[in-house]
XYZ file of C-alpha atoms in Angstrom:
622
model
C 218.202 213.595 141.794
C 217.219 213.449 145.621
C 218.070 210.201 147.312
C 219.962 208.970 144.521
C 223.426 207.193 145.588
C 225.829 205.076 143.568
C 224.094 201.814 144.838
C 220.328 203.102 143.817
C 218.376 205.151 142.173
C 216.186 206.503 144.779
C 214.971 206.721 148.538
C 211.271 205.902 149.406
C 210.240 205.711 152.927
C 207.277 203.942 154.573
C 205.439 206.003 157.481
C 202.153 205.039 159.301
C 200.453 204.440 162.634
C 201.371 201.221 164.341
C 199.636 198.093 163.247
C 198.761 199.514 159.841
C 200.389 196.834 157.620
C 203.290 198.918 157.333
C 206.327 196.421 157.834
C 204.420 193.622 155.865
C 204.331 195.694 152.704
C 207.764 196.605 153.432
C 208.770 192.677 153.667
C 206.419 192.163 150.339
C 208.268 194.888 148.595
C 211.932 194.019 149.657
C 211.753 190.153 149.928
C 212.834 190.566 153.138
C 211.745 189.234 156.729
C 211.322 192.468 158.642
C 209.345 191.067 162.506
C 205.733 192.309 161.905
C 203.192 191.917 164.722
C 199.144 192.652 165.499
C 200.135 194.699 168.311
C 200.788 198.572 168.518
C 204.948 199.487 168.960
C 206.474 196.213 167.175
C 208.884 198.535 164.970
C 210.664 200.629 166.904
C 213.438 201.150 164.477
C 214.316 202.042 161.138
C 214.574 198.877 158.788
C 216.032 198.979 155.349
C 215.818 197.065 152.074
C 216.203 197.105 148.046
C 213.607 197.078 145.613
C 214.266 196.229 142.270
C 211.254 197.720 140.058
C 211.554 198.154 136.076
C 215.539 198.149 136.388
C 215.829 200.854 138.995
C 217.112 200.185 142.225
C 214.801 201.642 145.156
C 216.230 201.878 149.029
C 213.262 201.494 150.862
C 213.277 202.226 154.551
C 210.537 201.243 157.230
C 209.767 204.230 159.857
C 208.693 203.420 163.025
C 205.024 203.413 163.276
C 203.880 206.733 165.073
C 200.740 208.017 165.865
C 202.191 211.673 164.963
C 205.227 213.508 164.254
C 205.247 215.917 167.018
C 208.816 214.336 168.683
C 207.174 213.409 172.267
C 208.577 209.711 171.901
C 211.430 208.580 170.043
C 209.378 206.946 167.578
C 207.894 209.813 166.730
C 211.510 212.015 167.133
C 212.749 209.062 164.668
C 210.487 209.176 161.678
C 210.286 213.120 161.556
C 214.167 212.997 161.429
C 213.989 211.077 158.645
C 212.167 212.575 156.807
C 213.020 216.302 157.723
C 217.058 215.534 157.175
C 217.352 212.351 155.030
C 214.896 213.686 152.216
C 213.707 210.864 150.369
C 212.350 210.732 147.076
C 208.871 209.591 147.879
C 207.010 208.606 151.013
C 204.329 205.764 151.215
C 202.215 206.902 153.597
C 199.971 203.637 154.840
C 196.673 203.833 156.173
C 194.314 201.027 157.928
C 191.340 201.739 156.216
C 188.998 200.895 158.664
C 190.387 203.678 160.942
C 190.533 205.861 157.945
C 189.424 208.984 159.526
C 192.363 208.522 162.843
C 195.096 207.645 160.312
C 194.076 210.844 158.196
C 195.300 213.128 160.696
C 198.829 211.392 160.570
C 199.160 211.435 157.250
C 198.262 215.388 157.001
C 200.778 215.803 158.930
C 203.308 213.945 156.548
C 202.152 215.668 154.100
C 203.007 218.937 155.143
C 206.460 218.105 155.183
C 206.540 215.962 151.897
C 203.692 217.066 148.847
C 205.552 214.084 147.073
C 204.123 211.299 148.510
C 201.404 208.157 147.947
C 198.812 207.277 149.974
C 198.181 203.232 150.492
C 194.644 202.553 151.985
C 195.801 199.211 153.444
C 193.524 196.277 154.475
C 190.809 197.805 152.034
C 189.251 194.382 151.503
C 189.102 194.186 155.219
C 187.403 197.378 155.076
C 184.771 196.370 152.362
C 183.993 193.259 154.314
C 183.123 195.802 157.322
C 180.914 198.003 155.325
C 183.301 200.734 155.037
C 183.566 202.308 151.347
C 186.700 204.780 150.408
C 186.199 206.992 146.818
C 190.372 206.809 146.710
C 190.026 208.901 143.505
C 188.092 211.899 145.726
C 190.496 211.355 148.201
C 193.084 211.853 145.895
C 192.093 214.870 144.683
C 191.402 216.436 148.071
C 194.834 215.132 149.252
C 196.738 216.366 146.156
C 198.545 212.526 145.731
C 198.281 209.278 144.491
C 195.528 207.304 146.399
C 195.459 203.740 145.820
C 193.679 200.764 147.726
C 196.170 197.766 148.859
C 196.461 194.434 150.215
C 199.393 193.189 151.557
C 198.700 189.674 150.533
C 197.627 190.006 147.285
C 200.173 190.458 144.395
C 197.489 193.045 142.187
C 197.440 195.349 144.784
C 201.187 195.427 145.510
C 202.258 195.512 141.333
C 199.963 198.766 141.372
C 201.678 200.083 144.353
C 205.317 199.565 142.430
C 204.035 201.452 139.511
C 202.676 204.145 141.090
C 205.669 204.733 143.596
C 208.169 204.221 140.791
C 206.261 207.435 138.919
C 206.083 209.839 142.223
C 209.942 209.163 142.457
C 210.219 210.046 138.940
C 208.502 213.336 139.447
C 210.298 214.233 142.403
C 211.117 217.683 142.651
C 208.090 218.523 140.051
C 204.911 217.651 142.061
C 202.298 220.363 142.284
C 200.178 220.656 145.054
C 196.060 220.231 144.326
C 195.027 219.859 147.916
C 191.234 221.416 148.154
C 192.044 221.647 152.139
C 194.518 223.357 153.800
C 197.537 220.778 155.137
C 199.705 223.782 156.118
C 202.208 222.320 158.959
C 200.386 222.601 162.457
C 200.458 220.557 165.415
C 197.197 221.212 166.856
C 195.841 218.157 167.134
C 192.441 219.176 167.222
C 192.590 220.970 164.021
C 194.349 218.078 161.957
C 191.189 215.960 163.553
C 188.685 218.515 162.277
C 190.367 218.095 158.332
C 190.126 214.544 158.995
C 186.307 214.552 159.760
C 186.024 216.453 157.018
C 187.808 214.750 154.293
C 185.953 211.845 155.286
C 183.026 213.367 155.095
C 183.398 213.638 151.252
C 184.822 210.502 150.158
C 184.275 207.731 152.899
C 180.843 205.732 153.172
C 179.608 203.274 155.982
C 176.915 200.593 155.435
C 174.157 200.253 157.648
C 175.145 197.177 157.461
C 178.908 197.667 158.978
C 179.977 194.889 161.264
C 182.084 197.397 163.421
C 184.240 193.547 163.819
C 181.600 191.665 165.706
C 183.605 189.178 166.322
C 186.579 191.725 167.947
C 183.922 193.293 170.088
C 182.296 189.883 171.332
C 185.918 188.489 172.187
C 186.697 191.391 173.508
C 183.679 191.619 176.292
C 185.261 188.125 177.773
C 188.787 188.854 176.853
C 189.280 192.005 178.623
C 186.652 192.366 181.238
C 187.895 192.596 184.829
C 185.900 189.385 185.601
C 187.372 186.637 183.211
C 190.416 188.647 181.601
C 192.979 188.002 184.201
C 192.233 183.981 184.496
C 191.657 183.504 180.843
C 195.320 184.684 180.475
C 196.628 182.722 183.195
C 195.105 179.834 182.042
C 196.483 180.619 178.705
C 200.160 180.731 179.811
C 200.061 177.853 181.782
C 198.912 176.005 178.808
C 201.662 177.540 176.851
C 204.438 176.622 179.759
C 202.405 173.095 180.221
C 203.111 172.278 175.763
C 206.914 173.884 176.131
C 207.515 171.577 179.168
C 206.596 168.485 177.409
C 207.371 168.874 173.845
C 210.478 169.876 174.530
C 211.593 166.825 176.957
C 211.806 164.562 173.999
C 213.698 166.605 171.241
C 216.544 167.692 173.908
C 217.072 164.184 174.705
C 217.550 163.360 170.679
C 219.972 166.516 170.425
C 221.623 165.329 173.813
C 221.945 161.485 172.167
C 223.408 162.817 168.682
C 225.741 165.037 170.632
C 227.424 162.611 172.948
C 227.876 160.927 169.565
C 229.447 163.669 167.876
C 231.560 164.029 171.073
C 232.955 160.452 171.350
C 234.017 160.640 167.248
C 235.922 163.762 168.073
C 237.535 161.904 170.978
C 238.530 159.354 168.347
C 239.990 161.940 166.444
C 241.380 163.576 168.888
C 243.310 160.225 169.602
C 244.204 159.483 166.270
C 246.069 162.817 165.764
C 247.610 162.204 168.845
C 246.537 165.545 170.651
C 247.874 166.717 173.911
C 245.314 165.907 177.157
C 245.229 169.617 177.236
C 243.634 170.040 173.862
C 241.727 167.745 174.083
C 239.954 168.861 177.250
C 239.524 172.631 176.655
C 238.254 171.891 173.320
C 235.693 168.671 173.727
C 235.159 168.708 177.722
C 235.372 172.244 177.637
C 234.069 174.699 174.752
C 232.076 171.103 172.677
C 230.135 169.821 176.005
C 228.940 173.652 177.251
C 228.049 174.121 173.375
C 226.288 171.522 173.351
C 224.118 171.339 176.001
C 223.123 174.760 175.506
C 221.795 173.946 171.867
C 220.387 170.547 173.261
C 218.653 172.732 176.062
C 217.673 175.502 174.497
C 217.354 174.691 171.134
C 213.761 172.593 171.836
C 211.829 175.058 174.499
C 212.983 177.688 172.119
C 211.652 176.362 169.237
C 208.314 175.631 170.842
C 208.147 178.633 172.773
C 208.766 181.365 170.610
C 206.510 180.196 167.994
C 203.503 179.288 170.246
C 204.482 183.232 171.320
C 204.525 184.561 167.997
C 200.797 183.256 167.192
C 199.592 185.075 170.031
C 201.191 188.231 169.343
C 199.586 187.777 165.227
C 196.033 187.118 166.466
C 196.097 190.424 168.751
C 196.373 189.121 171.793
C 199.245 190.867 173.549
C 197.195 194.499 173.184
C 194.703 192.956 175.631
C 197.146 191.474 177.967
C 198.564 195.092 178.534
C 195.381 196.814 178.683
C 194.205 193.784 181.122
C 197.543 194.827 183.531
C 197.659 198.444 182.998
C 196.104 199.311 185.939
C 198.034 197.515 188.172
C 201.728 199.023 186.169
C 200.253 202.313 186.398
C 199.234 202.089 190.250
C 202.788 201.044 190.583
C 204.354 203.829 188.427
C 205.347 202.100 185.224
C 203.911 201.844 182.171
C 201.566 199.334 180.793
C 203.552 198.740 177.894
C 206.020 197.083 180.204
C 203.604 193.883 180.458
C 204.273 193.628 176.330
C 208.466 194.019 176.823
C 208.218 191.113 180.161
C 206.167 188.836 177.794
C 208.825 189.281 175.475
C 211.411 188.641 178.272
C 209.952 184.959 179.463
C 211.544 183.839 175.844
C 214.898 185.932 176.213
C 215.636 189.401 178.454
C 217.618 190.364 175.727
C 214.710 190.601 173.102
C 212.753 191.699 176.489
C 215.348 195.001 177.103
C 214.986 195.669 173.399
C 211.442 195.728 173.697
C 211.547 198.352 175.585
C 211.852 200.961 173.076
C 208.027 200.558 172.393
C 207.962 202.804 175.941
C 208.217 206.658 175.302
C 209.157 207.825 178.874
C 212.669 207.825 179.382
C 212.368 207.025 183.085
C 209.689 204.398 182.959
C 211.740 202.665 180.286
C 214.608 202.441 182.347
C 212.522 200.907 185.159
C 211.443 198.359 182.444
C 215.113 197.471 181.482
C 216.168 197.120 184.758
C 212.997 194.980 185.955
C 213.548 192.904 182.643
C 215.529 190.115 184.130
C 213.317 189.270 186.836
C 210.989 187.219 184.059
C 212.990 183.959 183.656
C 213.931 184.050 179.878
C 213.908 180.261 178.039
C 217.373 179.435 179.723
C 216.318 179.385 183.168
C 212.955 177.725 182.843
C 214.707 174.465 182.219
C 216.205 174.996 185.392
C 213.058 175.858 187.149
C 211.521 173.029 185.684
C 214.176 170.319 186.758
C 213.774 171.474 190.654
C 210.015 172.107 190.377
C 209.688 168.389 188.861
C 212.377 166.982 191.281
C 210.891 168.532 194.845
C 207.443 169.598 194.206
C 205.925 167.180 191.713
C 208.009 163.935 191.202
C 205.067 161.789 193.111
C 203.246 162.602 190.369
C 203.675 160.682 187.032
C 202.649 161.364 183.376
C 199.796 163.772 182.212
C 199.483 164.611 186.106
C 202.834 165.329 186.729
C 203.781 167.888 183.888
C 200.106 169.366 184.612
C 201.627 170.121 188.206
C 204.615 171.268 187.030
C 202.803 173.759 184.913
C 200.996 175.036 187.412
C 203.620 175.683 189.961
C 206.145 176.814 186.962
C 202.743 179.434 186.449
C 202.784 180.637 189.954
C 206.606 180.846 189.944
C 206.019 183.740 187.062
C 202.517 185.596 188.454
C 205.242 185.794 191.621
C 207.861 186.998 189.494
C 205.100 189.558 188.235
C 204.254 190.787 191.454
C 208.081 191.115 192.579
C 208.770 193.088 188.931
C 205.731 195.592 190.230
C 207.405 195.935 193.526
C 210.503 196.782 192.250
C 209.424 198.980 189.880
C 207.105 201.032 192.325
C 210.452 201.761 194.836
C 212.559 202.552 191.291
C 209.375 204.876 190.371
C 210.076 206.342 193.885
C 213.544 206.796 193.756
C 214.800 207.992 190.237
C 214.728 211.487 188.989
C 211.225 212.788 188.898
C 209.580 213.249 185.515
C 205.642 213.549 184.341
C 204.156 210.077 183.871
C 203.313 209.522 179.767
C 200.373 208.436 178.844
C 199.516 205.207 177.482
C 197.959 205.303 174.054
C 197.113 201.792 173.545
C 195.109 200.767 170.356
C 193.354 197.082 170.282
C 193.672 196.195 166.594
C 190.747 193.341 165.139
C 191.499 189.915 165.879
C 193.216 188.047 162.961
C 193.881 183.949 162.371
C 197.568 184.058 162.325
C 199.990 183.782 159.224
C 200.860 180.187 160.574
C 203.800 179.249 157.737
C 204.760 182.896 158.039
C 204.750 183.196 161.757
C 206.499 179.709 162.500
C 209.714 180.735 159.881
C 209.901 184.094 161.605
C 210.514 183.007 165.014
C 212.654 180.131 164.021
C 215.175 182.188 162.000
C 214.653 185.965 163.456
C 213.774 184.796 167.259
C 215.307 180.872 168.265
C 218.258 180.963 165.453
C 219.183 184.421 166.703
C 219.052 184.388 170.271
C 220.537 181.012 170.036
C 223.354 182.360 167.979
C 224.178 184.921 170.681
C 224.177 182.866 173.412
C 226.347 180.016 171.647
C 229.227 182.719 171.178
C 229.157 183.426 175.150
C 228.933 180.018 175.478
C 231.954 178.862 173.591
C 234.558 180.718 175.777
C 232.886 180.534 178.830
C 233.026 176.559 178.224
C 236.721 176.756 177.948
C 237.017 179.168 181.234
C 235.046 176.604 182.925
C 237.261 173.617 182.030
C 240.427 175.301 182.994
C 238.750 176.593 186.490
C 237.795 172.726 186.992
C 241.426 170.843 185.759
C 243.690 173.521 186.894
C 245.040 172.504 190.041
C 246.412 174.555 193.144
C 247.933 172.019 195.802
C 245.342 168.896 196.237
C 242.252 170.539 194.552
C 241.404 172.268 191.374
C 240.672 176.404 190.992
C 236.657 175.638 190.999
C 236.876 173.529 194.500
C 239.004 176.445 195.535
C 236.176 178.526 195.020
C 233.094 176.424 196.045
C 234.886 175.874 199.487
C 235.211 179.730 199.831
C 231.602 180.412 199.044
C 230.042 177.709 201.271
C 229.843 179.695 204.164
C 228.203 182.243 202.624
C 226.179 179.686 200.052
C 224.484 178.135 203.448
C 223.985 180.884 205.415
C 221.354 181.993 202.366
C 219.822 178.345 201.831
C 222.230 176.853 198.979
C 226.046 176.058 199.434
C 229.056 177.009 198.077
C 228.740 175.271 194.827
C 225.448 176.545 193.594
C 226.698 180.055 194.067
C 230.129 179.500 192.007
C 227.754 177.696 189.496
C 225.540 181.144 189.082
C 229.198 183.071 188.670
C 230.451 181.056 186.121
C 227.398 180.740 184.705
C 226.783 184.087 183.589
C 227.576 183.994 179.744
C 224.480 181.364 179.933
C 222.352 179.943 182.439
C 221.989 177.010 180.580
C 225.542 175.841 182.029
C 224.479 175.885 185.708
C 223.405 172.666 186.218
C 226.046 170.910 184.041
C 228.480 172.890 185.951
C 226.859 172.116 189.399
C 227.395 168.164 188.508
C 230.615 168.795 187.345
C 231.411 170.348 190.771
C 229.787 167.814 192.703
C 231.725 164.985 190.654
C 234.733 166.343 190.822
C 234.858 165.216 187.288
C 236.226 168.007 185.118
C 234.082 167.415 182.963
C 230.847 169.063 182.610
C 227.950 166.559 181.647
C 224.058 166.135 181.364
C 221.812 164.116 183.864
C 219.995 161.354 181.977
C 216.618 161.667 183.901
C 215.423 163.529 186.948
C 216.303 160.468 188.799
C 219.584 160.664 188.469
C 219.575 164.568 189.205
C 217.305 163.993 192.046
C 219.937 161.065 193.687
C 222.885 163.386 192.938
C 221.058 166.613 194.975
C 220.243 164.326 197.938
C 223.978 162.843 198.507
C 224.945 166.476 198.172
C 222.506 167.641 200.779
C 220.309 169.314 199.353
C 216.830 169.708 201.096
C 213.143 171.519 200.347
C 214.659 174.600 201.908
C 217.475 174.449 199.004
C 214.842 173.415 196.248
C 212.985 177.078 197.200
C 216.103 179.044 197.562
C 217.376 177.751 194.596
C 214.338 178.860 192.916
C 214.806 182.408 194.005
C 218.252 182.165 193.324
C 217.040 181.881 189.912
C 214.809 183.977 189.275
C 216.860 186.780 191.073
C 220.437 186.945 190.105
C 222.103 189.331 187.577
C 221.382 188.743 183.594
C 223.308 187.081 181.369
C 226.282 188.278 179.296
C 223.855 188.703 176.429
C 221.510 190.996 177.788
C 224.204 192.803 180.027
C 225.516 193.623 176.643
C 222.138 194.761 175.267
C 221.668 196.521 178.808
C 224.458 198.460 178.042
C 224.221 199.275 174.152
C 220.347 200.257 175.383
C 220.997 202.795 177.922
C 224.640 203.603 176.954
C 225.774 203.940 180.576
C 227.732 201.103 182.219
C 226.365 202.428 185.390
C 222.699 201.503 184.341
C 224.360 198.209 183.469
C 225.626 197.701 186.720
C 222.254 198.444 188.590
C 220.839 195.864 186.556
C 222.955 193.593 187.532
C 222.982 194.417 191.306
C 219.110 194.495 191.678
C 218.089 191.418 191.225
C 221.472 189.900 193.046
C 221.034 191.663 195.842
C 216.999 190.836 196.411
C 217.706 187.318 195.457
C 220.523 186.902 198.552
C 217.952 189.028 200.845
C 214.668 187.103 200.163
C 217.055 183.846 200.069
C 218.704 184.362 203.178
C 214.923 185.764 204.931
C 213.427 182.127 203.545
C 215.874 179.856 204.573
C 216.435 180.862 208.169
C 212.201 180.786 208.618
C 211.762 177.322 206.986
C 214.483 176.117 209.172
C 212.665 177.231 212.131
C 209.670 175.120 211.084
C 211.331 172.085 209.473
């Protein structure tokens, strides 16, 4: 029996064009949480599951969605692999049946490596709504396989699929071919669109009546013309930074409160064991505090954030913020996708450098992993938001004030757009040649979001996850920190050491020597660079939280800090190497630890430049 293995009874694979329902009938089918999106390129890997259907076990795996299978990206070079070398028992082939007559020529093509196979006309009720009617039994026949019309959402449609999958894998190995057209393996495109037209000339139907989505079309005249497109989506992120801002403010506070009680119980207990000072420090002032403050900082903004992000990406969205920027990625020599993977990047450059799969180009792909890190991901915002509120906006109190903030926090990233296209037009220059790919870039129908869906997605497979990762880096690096600030050489510890060294340098490009040793040892998490820039500038050993901007704001100014070091510090931010987290996804990306390196050097090395360039002409002036 093909696909059979001693954990189940057979393999069935799931192949389709993006943003057909694929992965959601995958996730219905499995039980499992696969990330499903309205936007074209969201699976760009395999995914796998178990189906359990009339006490056979099923592996199920979820293709990336393609467009074809003729290997030009590594979507594409991905799915034909599979199902050229893996040879699974059946293949659910998933159509959007209101592009029925596009999706055909895809699944031809399927079909002429696999006769066993079922055809799932997806969103059909979508599709009747729109005026579009599908024969699936003529289409059956002229296809030579099962047709059937689906839902994701509705339990009929999926309970027929089951069935009718569990019977092709039955008859694996014994289907017959009944095809009335000719599906003989060819990659001329414009002959698998000519079988397309015609199949759907004998079995499709369109109502006079046919909405063509209205509603996508009307949205789409204001949502993506040159005129309002642009600050429509402006205005939409700084509404989304403006909610982050202030909904998280309260909940990190709670998280900071029930931590510092946590922490003074295990000081108790700490005491009551009698524990060495040692102990006690690298494990509570050390590897406890850095823990917690990045779960108190991050955990809120993430949790709002990511979300907020996910509804956008369900309702469509995203498709027109890339078409909306293409132009200006492709006069700089990137793709458009690359607006999609630095969306992704303003809630972590990790998920951000991941996205970039969705980009078939090897070369602009790299310029988008490389660029990745000049978005500020969820753990420097806070940052940016402290010294934004502190310098720029602290005259201004309540509703006024955090609608400033937003503003400027908005600017900070169109700037941090405009340095990304920079960048990536001198890396376009300067790496090895190649023909630019084209950008195939399909606008799917608006949709109201899966709300319950959406929100326990991005907790547990966005903010859980990315917290997760960044907890682990945190945990040692809290312990390296604590030793750096308590061990001592002569009168001072290793960290004032350090700070001392770098202050030459640190003023000489706007900060001082303690904000740049804060960036180094903060690079398993910028979350710990402002607890480890008070430590420092307490001489506490201990790293700790300010209570209110206030108190941050009196601490800066007795440590001489000026406008000139609120905008470097800004850069600073903004430009400086990524995190351990996505260093490591840099490098299991590309592979090379040279490619890791020049990820890490860009952005450090135009940071110091436009640092050192700002501070010496705002000196001149001020």
């Amino acid at each position: 029996m093909r696909g059979k293995n001693r954990q189940t009874d057979y393999s069935v694979a799931l192949a389709g064009n993006p943003n057909v329902g694929k992965s959601t009938i995958f996730n219905a089918l499995t039980g499992l949480n696969r990330h499903t999106g309205n936007w074209t390129g969201k699976t760009v890997d395999c995914g796998f599951g178990i189906a359990k259907i009339g006490g056979k076990l099923f592996k199920l795996t979820d293709l990336p969605g393609t467009y074809s299978l003729n290997s030009f990206s590594e979507e594409e070079r991905i799915a034909k692999d599979f199902l050229l070398n893996n040879n699974p028992d059946c293949v659910i082939i998933t159509l959007n049946s209101n592009a029925i007559e596009r999706n055909l020529s895809f699944a031809l093509e399927v079909l002429a490596l696999k006769k066993n196979a079922v055809v799932c006309l997806n969103l059909s009720d979508e599709a009747e709504k729109n005026g579009i009617s599908i024969d699936s039994k003529k289409l059956s026949d002229l296809l030579g396989v099962p047709v059937i019309k689906t839902s994701a959402v509705k339990k009929d449609s999926l309970k027929k699929l089951k069935s009718v999958m569990r019977e092709a894998c039955e008859k694996s190995g014994h289907s017959e071919s009944a095809n009335d057209l000719d599906t003989a393996p060819s990659t001329d495109t414009r002959v698998l669109h000519i079988l397309s037209r015609q199949i759907c000339e004998k079995c499709v139907t369109k109502s006079d009546k046919r909405r063509v989505d209205e509603r996508t079309a009307r949205l789409d005249k204001i949502l993506t013309s040159k005129a309002t497109g642009i600050p429509i989506m402006l205005a939409l992120f700084a509404l989304l930074f403006w909610i982050t801002a202030i909904g998280a403010n309260y909940p990190s506070e709670l998280l900071g409160t029930f931590f510092d009680f946590i922490k003074q119980k295990l000081y108790d207990l700490f005491e009551l064991m009698n524990a060495p000072g040692f102990l006690t420090g690298i494990l509570i002032d050390g590897i406890y505090t850095t823990l917690s403050w990045v779960v108190s900082v991050m955990l809120p903004p993430m949790a709002i954030f990511f979300p907020l992000f996910s509804l956008i990406e369900d309702s469509g969205y995203l498709p027109r913020i890339a078409f909306n920027l293409d132009k200006a990625y492709n006069k700089s020599g990137v793709h458009g996708k690359q607006s999609l993977t630095m969306a992704m990047g303003l809630g972590c450059n990790a998920c951000g450098v991941t996205g970039c799969r969705i980009i078939e180009s090897p070369k602009e792909r790299l310029i988008a992993v490389l660029t990745n890190n000049i978005m500020p991901c969820n753990g420097r915002l806070p940052i940016l938001i402290a010294i934004i509120t502190i310098f720029f906006t602290g005259t201004a109190a309540g509703l006024l004030g955090s609608v400033k903030t937003a503003l400027i926090l908005l600017l900070v990233i169109v700037i941090c757009v405009l340095i990304t296209l920079l960048v990536s037009k001198v890396l376009s220059v300067c790496l090895k040649k190649e023909s630019a790919s084209g950008f195939l870039l399909e606008l799917p129908p608006y949709r109201k979001p899966q709300f319950r869906k959406t929100l326990v997605r991005s907790i547990l497979d966005r903010t859980i996850f990315v917290l997760g990762r960044a907890a682990a880096v945190a945990a040692p690096a809290g312990a390296v920190i604590w030793l750096f600030a308590n061990i001592y050489i002569g009168d001072s510890s290793i960290l004032k050491h350090c700070t001392d060294f770098f202050e030459p340098f640190g003023s000489f490009i706007g900060l001082d020597g303690v904000i740049v040793m804060a960036f180094i040892l903060g690079f398993p998490a910028n979350e710990t660079v402002i607890p480890i820039m008070i430590m420092a500038y307490s001489a506490s050993g201990v790293m700790s939280d300010f209570t209110s901007y206030s108190e941050l704001s009196a601490m800066l100014s007795a440590n001489n800090w000026s406008a000139i070091t609120a905008v470097c510090m800004i850069i600073m931010t903004i430009l400086h190497f990524p995190c351990s987290t996505t260093c490591l996804t840099i490098k299991k990306e590309t592979g090379s630890l040279r490619q890791t390196l020049l990820s890490m050097l860009i952005p450090t090395a135009l940071g110091i430049i436009l640092c050192a360039i700002t501070a010496n002409i705002m000196r001149m002036f001020l």
